[in-house]
Short mmCIF file of C-alpha atoms in Angstrom, two decimals:
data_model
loop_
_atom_site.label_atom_id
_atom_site.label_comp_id
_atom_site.label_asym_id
_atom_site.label_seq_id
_atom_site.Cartn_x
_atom_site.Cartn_y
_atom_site.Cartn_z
CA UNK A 1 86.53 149.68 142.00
CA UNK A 2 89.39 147.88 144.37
CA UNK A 3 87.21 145.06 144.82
CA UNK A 4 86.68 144.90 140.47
CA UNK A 5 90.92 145.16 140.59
CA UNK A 6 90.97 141.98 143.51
CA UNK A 7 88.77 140.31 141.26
CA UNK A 8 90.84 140.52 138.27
CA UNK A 9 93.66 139.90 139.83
CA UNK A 10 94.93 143.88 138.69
CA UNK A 11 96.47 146.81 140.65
CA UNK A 12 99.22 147.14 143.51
CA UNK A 13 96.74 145.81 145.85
CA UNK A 14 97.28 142.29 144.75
CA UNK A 15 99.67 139.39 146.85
CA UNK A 16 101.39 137.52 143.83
CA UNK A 17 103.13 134.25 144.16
CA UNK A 18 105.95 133.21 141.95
CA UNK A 19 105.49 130.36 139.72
CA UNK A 20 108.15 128.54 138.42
CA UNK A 21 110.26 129.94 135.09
CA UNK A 22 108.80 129.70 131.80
CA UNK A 23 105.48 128.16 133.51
CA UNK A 24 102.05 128.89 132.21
CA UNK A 25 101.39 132.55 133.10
CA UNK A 26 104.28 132.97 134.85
CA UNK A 27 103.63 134.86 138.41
CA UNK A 28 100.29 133.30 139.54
CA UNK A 29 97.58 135.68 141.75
CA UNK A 30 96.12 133.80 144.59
CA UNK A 31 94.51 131.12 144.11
CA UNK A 32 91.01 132.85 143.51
CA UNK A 33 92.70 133.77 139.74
CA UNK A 34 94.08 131.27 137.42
CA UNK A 35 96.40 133.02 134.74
CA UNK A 36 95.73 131.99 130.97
CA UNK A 37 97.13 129.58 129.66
CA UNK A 38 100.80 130.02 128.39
CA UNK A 39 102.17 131.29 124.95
CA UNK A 40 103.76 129.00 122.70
CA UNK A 41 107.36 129.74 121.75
CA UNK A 42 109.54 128.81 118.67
CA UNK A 43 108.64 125.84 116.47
CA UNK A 44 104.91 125.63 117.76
CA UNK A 45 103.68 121.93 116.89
CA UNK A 46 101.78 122.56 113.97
CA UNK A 47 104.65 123.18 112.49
CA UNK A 48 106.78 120.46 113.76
CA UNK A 49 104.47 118.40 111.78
CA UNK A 50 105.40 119.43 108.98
CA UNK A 51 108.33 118.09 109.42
CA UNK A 52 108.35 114.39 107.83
CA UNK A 53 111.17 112.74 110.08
CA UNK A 54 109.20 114.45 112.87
CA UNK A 55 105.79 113.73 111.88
CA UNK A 56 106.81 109.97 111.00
CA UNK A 57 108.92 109.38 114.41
CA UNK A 58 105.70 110.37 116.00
CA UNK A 59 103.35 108.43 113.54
CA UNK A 60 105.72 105.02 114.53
CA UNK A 61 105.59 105.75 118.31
CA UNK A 62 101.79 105.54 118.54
CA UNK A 63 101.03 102.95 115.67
CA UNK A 64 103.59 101.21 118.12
CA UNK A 65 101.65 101.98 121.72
CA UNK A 66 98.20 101.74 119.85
CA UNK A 67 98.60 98.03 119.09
CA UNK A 68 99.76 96.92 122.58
CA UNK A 69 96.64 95.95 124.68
CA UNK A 70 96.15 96.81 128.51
CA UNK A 71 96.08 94.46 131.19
CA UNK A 72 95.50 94.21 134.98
CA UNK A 73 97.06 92.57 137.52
CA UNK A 74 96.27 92.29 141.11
CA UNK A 75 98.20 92.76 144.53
CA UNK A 76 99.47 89.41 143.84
CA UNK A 77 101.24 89.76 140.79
CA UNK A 78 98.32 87.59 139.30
CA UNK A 79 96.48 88.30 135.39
CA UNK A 80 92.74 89.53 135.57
CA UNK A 81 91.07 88.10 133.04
CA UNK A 82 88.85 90.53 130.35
CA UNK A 83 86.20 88.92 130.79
CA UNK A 84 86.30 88.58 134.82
CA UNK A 85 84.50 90.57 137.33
CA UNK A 86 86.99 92.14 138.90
CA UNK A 87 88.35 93.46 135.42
CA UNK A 88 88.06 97.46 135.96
CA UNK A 89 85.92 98.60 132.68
CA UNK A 90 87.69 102.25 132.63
CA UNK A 91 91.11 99.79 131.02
CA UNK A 92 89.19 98.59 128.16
CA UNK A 93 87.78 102.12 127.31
CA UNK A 94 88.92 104.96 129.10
CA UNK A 95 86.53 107.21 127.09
CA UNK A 96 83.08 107.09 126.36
CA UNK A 97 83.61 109.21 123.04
CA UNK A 98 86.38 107.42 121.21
CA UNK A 99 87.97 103.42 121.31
CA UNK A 100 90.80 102.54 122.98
CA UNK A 101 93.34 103.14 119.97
CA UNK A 102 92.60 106.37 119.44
CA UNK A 103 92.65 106.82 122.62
CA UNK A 104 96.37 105.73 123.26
CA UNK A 105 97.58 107.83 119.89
CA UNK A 106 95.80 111.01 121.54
CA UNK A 107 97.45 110.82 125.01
CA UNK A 108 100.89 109.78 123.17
CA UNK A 109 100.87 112.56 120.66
CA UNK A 110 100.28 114.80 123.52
CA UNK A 111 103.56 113.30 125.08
CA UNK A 112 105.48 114.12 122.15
CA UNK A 113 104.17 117.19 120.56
CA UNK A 114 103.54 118.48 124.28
CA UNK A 115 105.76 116.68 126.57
CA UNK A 116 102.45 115.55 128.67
CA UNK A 117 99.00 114.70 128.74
CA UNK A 118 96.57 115.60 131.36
CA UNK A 119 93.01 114.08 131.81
CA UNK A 120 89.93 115.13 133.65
CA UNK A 121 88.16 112.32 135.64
CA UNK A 122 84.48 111.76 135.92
CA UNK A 123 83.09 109.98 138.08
CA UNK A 124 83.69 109.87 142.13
CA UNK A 125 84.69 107.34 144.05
CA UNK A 126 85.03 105.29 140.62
CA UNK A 127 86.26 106.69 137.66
CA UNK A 128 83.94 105.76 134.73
CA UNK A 129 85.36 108.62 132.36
CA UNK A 130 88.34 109.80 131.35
CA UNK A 131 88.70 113.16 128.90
CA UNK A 132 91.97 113.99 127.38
CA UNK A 133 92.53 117.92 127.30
CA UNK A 134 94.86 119.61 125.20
CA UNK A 135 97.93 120.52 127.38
CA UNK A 136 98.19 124.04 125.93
CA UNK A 137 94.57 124.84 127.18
CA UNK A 138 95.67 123.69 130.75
CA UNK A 139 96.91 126.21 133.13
CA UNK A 140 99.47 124.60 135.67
CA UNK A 141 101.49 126.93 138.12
CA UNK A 142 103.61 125.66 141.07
CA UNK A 143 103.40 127.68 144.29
CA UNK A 144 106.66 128.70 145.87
CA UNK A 145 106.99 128.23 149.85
CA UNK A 146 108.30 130.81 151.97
CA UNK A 147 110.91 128.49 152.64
CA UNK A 148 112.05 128.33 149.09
CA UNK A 149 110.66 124.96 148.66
CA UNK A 150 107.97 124.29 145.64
CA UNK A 151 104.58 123.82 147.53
CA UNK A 152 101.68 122.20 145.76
CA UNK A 153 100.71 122.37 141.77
CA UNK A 154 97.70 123.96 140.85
CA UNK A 155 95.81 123.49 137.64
CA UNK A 156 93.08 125.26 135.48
CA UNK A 157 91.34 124.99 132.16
CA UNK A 158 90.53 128.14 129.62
CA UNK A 159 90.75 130.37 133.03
CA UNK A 160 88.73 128.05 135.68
CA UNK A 161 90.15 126.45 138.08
CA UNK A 162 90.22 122.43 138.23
CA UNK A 163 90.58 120.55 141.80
CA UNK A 164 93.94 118.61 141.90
CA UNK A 165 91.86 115.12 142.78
CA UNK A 166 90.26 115.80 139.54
CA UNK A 167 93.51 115.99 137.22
CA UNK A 168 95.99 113.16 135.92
CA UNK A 169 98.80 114.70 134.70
CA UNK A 170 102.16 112.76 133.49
CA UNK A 171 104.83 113.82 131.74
CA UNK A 172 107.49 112.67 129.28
CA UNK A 173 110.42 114.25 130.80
CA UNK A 174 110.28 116.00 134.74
CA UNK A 175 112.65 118.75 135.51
CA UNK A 176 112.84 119.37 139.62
CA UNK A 177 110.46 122.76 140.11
CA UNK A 178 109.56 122.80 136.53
CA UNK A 179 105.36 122.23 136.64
CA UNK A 180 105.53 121.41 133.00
CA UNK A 181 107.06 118.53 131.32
CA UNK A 182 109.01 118.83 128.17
CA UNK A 183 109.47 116.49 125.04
CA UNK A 184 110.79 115.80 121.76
CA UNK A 185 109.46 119.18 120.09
CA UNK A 186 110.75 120.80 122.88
CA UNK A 187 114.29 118.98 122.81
CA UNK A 188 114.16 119.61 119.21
CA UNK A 189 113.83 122.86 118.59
CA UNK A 190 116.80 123.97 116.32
CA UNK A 191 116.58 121.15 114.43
CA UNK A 192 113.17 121.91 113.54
CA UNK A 193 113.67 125.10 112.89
CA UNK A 194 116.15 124.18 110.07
CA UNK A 195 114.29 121.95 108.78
CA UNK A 196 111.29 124.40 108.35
CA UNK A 197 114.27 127.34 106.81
CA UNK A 198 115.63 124.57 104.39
CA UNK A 199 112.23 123.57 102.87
CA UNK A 200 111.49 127.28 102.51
CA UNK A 201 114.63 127.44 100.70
CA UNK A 202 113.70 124.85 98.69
CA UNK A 203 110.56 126.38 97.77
CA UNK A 204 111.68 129.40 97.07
CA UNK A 205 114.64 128.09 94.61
CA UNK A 206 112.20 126.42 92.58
CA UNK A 207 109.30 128.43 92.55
CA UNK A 208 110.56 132.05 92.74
CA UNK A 209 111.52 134.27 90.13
CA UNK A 210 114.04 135.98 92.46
CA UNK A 211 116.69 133.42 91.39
CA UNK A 212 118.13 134.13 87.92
CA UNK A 213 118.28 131.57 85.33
CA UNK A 214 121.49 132.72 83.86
CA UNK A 215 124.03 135.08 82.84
CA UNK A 216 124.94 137.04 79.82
CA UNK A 217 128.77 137.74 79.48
CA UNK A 218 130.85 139.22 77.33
CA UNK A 219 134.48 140.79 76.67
CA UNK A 220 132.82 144.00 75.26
CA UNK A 221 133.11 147.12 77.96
CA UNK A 222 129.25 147.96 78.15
CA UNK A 223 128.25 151.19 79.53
CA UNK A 224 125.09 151.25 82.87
CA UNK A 225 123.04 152.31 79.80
CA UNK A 226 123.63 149.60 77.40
CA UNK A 227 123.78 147.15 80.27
CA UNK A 228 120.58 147.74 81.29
CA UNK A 229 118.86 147.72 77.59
CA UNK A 230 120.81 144.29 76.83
CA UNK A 231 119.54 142.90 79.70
CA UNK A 232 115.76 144.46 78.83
CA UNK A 233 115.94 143.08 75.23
CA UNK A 234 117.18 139.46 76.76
CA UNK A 235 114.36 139.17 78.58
CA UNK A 236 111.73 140.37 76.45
CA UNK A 237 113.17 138.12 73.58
CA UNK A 238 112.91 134.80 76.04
CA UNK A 239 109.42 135.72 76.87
CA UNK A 240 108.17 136.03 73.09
CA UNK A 241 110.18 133.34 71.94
CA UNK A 242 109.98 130.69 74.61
CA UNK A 243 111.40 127.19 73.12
CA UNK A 244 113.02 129.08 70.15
CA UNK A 245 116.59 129.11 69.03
CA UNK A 246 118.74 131.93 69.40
CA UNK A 247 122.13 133.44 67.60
CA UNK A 248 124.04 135.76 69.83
CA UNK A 249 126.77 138.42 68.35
CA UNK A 250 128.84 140.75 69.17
CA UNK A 251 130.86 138.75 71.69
CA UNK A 252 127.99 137.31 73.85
CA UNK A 253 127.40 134.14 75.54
CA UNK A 254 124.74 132.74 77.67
CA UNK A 255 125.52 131.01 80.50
CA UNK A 256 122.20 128.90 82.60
CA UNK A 257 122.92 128.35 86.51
CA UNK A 258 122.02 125.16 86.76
CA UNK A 259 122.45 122.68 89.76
CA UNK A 260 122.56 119.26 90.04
CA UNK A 261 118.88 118.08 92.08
CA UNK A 262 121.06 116.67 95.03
CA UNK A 263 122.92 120.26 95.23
CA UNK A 264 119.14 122.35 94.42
CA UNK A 265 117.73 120.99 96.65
CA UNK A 266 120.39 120.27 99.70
CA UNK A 267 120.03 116.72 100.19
CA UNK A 268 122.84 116.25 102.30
CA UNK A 269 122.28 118.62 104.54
CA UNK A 270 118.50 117.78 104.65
CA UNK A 271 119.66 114.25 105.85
CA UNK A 272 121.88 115.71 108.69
CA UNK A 273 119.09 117.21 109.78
CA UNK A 274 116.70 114.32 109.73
CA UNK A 275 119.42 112.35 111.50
CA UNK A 276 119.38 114.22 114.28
CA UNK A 277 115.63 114.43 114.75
CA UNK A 278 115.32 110.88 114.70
CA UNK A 279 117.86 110.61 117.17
CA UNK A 280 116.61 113.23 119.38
CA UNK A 281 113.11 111.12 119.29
CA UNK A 282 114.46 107.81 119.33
CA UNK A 283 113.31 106.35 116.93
CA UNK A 284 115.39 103.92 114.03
CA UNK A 285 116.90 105.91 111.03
CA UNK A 286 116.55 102.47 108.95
CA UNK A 287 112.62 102.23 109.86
CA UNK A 288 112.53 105.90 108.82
CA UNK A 289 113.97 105.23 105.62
CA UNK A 290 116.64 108.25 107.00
CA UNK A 291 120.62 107.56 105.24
CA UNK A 292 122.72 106.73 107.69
CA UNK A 293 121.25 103.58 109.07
CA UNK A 294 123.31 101.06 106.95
CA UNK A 295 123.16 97.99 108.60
CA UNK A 296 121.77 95.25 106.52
CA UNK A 297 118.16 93.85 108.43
CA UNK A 298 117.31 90.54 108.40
CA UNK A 299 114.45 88.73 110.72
CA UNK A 300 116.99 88.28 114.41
CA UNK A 301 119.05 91.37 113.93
CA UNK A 302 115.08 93.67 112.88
CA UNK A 303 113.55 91.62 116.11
CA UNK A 304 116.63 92.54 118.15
CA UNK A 305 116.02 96.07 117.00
CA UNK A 306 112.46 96.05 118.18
CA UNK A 307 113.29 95.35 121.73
CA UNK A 308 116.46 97.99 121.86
CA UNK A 309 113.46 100.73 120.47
CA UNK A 310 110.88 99.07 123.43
CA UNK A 311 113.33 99.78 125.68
CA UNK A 312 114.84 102.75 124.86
CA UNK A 313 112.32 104.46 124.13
CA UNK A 314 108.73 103.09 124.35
CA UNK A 315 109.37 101.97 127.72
CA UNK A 316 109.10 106.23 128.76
CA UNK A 317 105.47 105.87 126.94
CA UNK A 318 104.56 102.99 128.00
CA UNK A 319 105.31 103.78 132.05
CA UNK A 320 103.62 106.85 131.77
CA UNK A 321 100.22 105.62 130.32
CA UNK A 322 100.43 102.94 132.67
CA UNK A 323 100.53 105.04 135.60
CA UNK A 324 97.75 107.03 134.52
CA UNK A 325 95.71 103.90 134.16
CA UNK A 326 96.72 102.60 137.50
CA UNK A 327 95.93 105.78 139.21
CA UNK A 328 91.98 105.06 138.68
CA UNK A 329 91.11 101.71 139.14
CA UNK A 330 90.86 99.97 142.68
CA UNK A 331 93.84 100.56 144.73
CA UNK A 332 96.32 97.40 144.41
CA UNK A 333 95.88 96.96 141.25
CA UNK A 334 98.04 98.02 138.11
CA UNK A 335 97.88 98.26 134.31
CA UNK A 336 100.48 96.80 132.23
CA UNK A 337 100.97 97.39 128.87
CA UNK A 338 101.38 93.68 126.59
CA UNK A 339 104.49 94.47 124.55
CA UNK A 340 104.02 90.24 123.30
CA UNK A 341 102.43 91.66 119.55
CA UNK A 342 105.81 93.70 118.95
CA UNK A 343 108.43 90.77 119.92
CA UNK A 344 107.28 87.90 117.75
CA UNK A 345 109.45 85.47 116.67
CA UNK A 346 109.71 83.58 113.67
CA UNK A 347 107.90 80.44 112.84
CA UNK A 348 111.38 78.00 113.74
CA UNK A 349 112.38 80.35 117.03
CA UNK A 350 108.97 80.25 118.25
CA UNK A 351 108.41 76.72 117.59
CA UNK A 352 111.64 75.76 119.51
CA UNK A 353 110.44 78.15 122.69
CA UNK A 354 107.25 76.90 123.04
CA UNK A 355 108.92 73.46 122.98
CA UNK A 356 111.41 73.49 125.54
CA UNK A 357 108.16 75.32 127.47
CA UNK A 358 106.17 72.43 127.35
CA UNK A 359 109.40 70.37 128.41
CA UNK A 360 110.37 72.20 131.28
CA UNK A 361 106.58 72.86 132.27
CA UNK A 362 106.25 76.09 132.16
CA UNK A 363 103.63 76.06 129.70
CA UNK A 364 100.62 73.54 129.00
CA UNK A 365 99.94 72.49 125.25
CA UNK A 366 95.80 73.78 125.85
CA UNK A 367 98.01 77.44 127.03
CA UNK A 368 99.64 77.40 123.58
CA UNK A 369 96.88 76.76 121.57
CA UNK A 370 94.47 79.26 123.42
CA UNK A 371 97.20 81.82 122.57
CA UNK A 372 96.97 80.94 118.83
CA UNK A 373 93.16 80.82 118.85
CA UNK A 374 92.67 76.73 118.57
CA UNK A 375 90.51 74.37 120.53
CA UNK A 376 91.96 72.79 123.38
CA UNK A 377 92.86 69.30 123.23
CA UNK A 378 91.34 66.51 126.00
CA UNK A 379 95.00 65.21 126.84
CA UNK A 380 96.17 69.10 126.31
CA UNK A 381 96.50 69.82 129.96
CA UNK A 382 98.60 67.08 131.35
CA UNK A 383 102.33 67.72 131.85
CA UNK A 384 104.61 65.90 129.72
CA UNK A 385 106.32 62.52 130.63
CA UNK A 386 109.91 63.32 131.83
CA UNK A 387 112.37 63.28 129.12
CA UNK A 388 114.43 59.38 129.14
CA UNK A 389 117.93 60.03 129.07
CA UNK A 390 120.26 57.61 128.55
CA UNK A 391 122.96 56.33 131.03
CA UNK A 392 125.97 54.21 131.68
CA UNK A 393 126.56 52.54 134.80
CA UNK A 394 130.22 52.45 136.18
CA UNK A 395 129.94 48.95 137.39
CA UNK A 396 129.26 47.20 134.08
CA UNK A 397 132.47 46.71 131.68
CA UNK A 398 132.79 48.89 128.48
CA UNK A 399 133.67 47.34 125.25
CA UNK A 400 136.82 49.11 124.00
CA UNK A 401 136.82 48.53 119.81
CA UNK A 402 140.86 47.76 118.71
#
């Protein structure tokens, strides 16, 4: 029987160490028991996603990371072509079940709705799968040293254990001795919980009976008694004569509670809300279509905007997903992330760059068309005669007009 209790991790018998507060399981057995995984509390993210500034902040961030290819560099700082040798496979598709977009929106709507994603590798010394798991499945406790230090993490999935060498795990935002990471549903919480209590409201104003649709007043003192058989012959009148007219005596007047649709149904306050979800996520109010985001757009000021929400914000994405692609190909080499698709210039801007490019050098004309999908040309490669500029010699006389 003790040995069932040691087993199970039950009884007095057992040495517990302390995991860290709020972590999965809390206290964690030794290490021969992995506690389940942890409980969800307030706004779980099904429901966040009901949200629509939520579910839309989210939608943008991935449709965002989704269209931004991967790349590899080596030790030198130098591109690795798609299409060379040394270009590590696992990059171009991570998983063997599903492409590389869907791959991106699953590990970044793990970041947000989650605060982290966590994949299982396959494959040893070299990787050749990667398997997203959903981070409230995963089991993660941090062991506390006797010197009051935090020791190593340990992980498990659905109640068995998973070696550490096995696990990449990144989060959106790292508290010190916190083995989970936390994100925008987490950050969120009380707005999301008003949001979900307001459209409630909503639904209940409209599609209730609870709320009356008016009142019946008069000067006349009416006894409980002939209060309560006015209001009974009301009622049954409106629901045999819907759409009819009808005359009122005796001093009585009908008055309908009506509201205005901004007042019903609490725009105003439904925007405050959505403002500050959108700002907890960082994402644009005027891409959400969320009032207060006023400024007029127009092509430099919406490009301009683009590279405040890539930095801002995407860059926190963008870092982590790169890490976890660096952390399985050859050592020495790293992913990056080509942000080029979401900065493009206009037709005139980008015109002028790629001029002054080919000017200073920087750029071949055969480099610019290969970007824009063209044939090279058979001069395309040579650099460009240095630019004549005009001088004046001090020595020779200037003609002064009168």
């Amino acid at each position: 029987m003790n040995a069932i209790k040691r087993f199970f991790g039950l009884g007095d018998q057992i040495e517990t160490r302390t995991g860290s507060v709020g972590s999965a399981g809390g206290d964690s057995p030794l290490a021969g028991v992995i506690p389940p995984p942890r409980t969800e509390l307030g706004v779980t993210w099904r429901e966040a996603l009901k949200v629509s500034a939520f579910s839309r902040s989210m939608d943008q961030t991935n449709t965002m990371m989704s269209s931004m290819p991967a790349t590899v560099r080596d030790a030198r700082r130098r591109l690795i072509l798609p299409d060379a040798r040394e270009f590590p496979s696992i990059v171009s598709q991570p998983n063997l079940d599903m492409d590389y977009e869907e791959f991106v929106q699953s590990t970044v709507n793990d970041l947000f709705l989650h605060g982290e994603f966590i994949w299982l590798r396959v494959g040893d010394p070299q990787t050749v799968n990667l398997i997203p798991v959903a981070p409230h499945e995963m089991t993660i406790v941090r062991e506390r040293l006797p010197d009051g230090t935090w020791g190593r993490v340990r992980y498990g999935h659905l109640g068995r254990a998973i070696p550490r060498s096995r696990v990449i795990h990144k989060k959106h935002t790292a508290i010190t001795g916190e083995p989970r990471g936390i994100g925008p549903r987490q950050l969120a919480q009380a707005e999301l919980r008003a949001a979900l209590t307001l459209a409630e409201f909503q639904r209940e104003w409209f599609d209730s009976s609870n709320v009356p649709s008016g009142t019946l007043n008069t000067d006349l003192h009416l006894s409980a008694t002939e209060q309560d058989e006015l209001q009974s012959r009301w009622n049954n009148f409106l629901r045999s004569h819907r759409g009819q007219s009808v005359v009122l005596a005796a001093g009585l007047s009908y008055d309908a509670i009506q509201l205005k649709p901004a007042d019903a149904q609490m725009l105003e306050v439904q925007d405050a809300i959505d403002r500050r979800i959108v700002r907890i996520c960082g994402t644009p109010a005027f891409d959400l279509l969320v009032p207060g985001g006023t400024e007029s757009r127009t092509y430099q000021n919406l490009e301009q905007s683009t590279l405040q929400y890539l930095v801002a914000t995407l860059a926190k994405y963008m870092n982590a997903f790169e890490r976890g692609l660096t952390d399985v190909i050859p050592r020495g080499n790293k992913v990056e992330l080509d942000e080029t698709g979401l900065l493009r210039m206009d037709s005139k801007t980008r015109a002028e760059v790629d001029t002054a490019n080919v000017q200073n050098r920087t750029r071949t004309p055969n480099e610019l068309r290969a970007r824009d999908g063209l044939e090279p040309l058979p001069d395309g490669d040579a650099p460009p005669a240095p630019k004549q500029v005009a001088s004046e010699r001090l020595d020779q006389p200037k003609e002064i007009d009168a």
